[in-house]
Amino acid sequence: MKHRTLFARRIRKLRKAANLSLENAAERGNITGNFWGDVERGKKVPSLDTIVAMAKGLALPPSSLLFLEREEDARDIRKRIDSLLAKCNPQELEMAHRIIKVLLEP
């Protein structure tokens, strides 16, 4: 996957996590909503100054926008978890269950 696509997904994900509309985030960063949207769609490549402005709009440090690790498919993650659980003894399975339950249940 291209860096531009990964960056676009990262920006959109961070904006949505901040519960900001595209227009609000762009306004906070003092850039146009159209440009922000083009970046999120991977149509435009922002300059360093624009990355800093986008970070300001998201109230994040600029470096956090550049973590471009590829997001894994849920099926791949489940396979990795299943592989780990298959190696567990009954006590380890019970402990894993308790940990997962604490993480996922309110």
Tab-separated table of C-alpha atoms in Angstrom:
chain	number	residue	atom	x	y	z
A	1	MET	CA	0.000	0.000	0.000
A	2	LYS	CA	1.292	3.458	-0.840
A	3	HIS	CA	2.397	5.866	1.858
A	4	ARG	CA	-0.094	8.430	0.595
A	5	THR	CA	-2.974	6.007	1.148
A	6	LEU	CA	-1.731	5.042	4.602
A	7	PHE	CA	-1.347	8.719	5.526
A	8	ALA	CA	-4.846	9.520	4.239
A	9	ARG	CA	-6.355	6.708	6.318
A	10	ARG	CA	-4.376	7.794	9.376
A	11	ILE	CA	-5.598	11.400	9.127
A	12	ARG	CA	-9.223	10.337	8.725
A	13	LYS	CA	-8.971	7.862	11.596
A	14	LEU	CA	-7.434	10.464	13.920
A	15	ARG	CA	-10.016	13.088	12.963
A	16	LYS	CA	-12.896	10.705	13.585
A	17	ALA	CA	-11.342	9.562	16.882
A	18	ALA	CA	-11.254	13.236	17.925
A	19	ASN	CA	-14.945	13.439	16.989
A	20	LEU	CA	-14.287	16.344	14.627
A	21	SER	CA	-15.986	17.103	11.367
A	22	LEU	CA	-13.707	17.676	8.427
A	23	GLU	CA	-14.639	21.358	8.452
A	24	ASN	CA	-13.965	21.782	12.190
A	25	ALA	CA	-10.592	20.082	12.011
A	26	ALA	CA	-9.599	22.152	8.979
A	27	GLU	CA	-10.717	25.369	10.647
A	28	ARG	CA	-8.740	24.557	13.788
A	29	GLY	CA	-5.682	23.925	11.621
A	30	ASN	CA	-6.286	27.068	9.556
A	31	ILE	CA	-6.451	25.207	6.234
A	32	THR	CA	-9.361	24.735	3.849
A	33	GLY	CA	-11.833	21.925	4.292
A	34	ASN	CA	-11.493	21.072	0.609
A	35	PHE	CA	-7.751	20.550	0.919
A	36	TRP	CA	-8.157	18.507	4.112
A	37	GLY	CA	-10.710	16.327	2.366
A	38	ASP	CA	-8.412	15.857	-0.622
A	39	VAL	CA	-5.649	14.711	1.739
A	40	GLU	CA	-8.014	12.237	3.420
A	41	ARG	CA	-8.971	10.860	0.008
A	42	GLY	CA	-5.310	10.565	-1.001
A	43	LYS	CA	-5.692	13.085	-3.815
A	44	LYS	CA	-3.299	15.676	-2.372
A	45	VAL	CA	0.065	15.353	-0.671
A	46	PRO	CA	0.476	17.857	2.165
A	47	SER	CA	3.634	19.873	2.700
A	48	LEU	CA	5.423	19.790	6.029
A	49	ASP	CA	3.724	23.063	6.965
A	50	THR	CA	0.332	21.521	6.166
A	51	ILE	CA	1.099	18.396	8.210
A	52	VAL	CA	1.905	20.673	11.148
A	53	ALA	CA	-1.346	22.584	10.553
A	54	MET	CA	-3.325	19.334	10.409
A	55	ALA	CA	-1.727	18.223	13.662
A	56	LYS	CA	-2.800	21.525	15.205
A	57	GLY	CA	-6.322	20.922	13.915
A	58	LEU	CA	-6.318	17.529	15.615
A	59	ALA	CA	-4.577	18.834	18.767
A	60	LEU	CA	-1.826	16.258	18.327
A	61	PRO	CA	1.927	16.407	17.854
A	62	PRO	CA	2.879	16.342	14.157
A	63	SER	CA	4.896	13.151	14.618
A	64	SER	CA	1.738	11.226	15.559
A	65	LEU	CA	0.325	11.819	12.074
A	66	LEU	CA	3.221	9.952	10.516
A	67	PHE	CA	2.782	6.549	12.165
A	68	LEU	CA	1.944	4.765	8.939
A	69	GLU	CA	1.795	1.162	9.966
A	70	ARG	CA	-0.490	-0.929	7.846
A	71	GLU	CA	-3.747	-1.862	9.516
A	72	GLU	CA	-4.278	-5.586	9.667
A	73	ASP	CA	-7.371	-7.410	8.583
A	74	ALA	CA	-9.461	-8.671	11.520
A	75	ARG	CA	-9.294	-12.232	10.141
A	76	ASP	CA	-5.486	-12.181	10.283
A	77	ILE	CA	-5.554	-10.954	13.860
A	78	ARG	CA	-8.024	-13.692	14.819
A	79	LYS	CA	-5.751	-16.318	13.243
A	80	ARG	CA	-2.796	-15.040	15.277
A	81	ILE	CA	-4.847	-15.100	18.482
A	82	ASP	CA	-6.134	-18.604	17.709
A	83	SER	CA	-2.572	-19.761	17.121
A	84	LEU	CA	-1.505	-18.448	20.522
A	85	LEU	CA	-4.511	-19.938	22.295
A	86	ALA	CA	-3.915	-23.333	20.708
A	87	LYS	CA	-0.606	-23.503	22.607
A	88	CYS	CA	-2.159	-22.753	26.011
A	89	ASN	CA	-2.768	-25.177	28.833
A	90	PRO	CA	-6.139	-24.981	30.662
A	91	GLN	CA	-4.857	-22.523	33.282
A	92	GLU	CA	-3.419	-20.211	30.623
A	93	LEU	CA	-6.686	-20.349	28.686
A	94	GLU	CA	-8.609	-19.332	31.817
A	95	MET	CA	-6.212	-16.437	32.400
A	96	ALA	CA	-6.523	-15.320	28.770
A	97	HIS	CA	-10.316	-15.467	29.099
A	98	ARG	CA	-10.234	-13.291	32.230
A	99	ILE	CA	-7.976	-10.724	30.563
A	100	ILE	CA	-10.132	-10.542	27.445
A	101	LYS	CA	-13.260	-10.251	29.551
A	102	VAL	CA	-11.795	-7.295	31.494
A	103	LEU	CA	-10.811	-5.572	28.261
A	104	LEU	CA	-14.100	-6.061	26.433
A	105	GLU	CA	-16.862	-5.989	29.023
A	106	PRO	CA	-17.910	-2.761	30.755
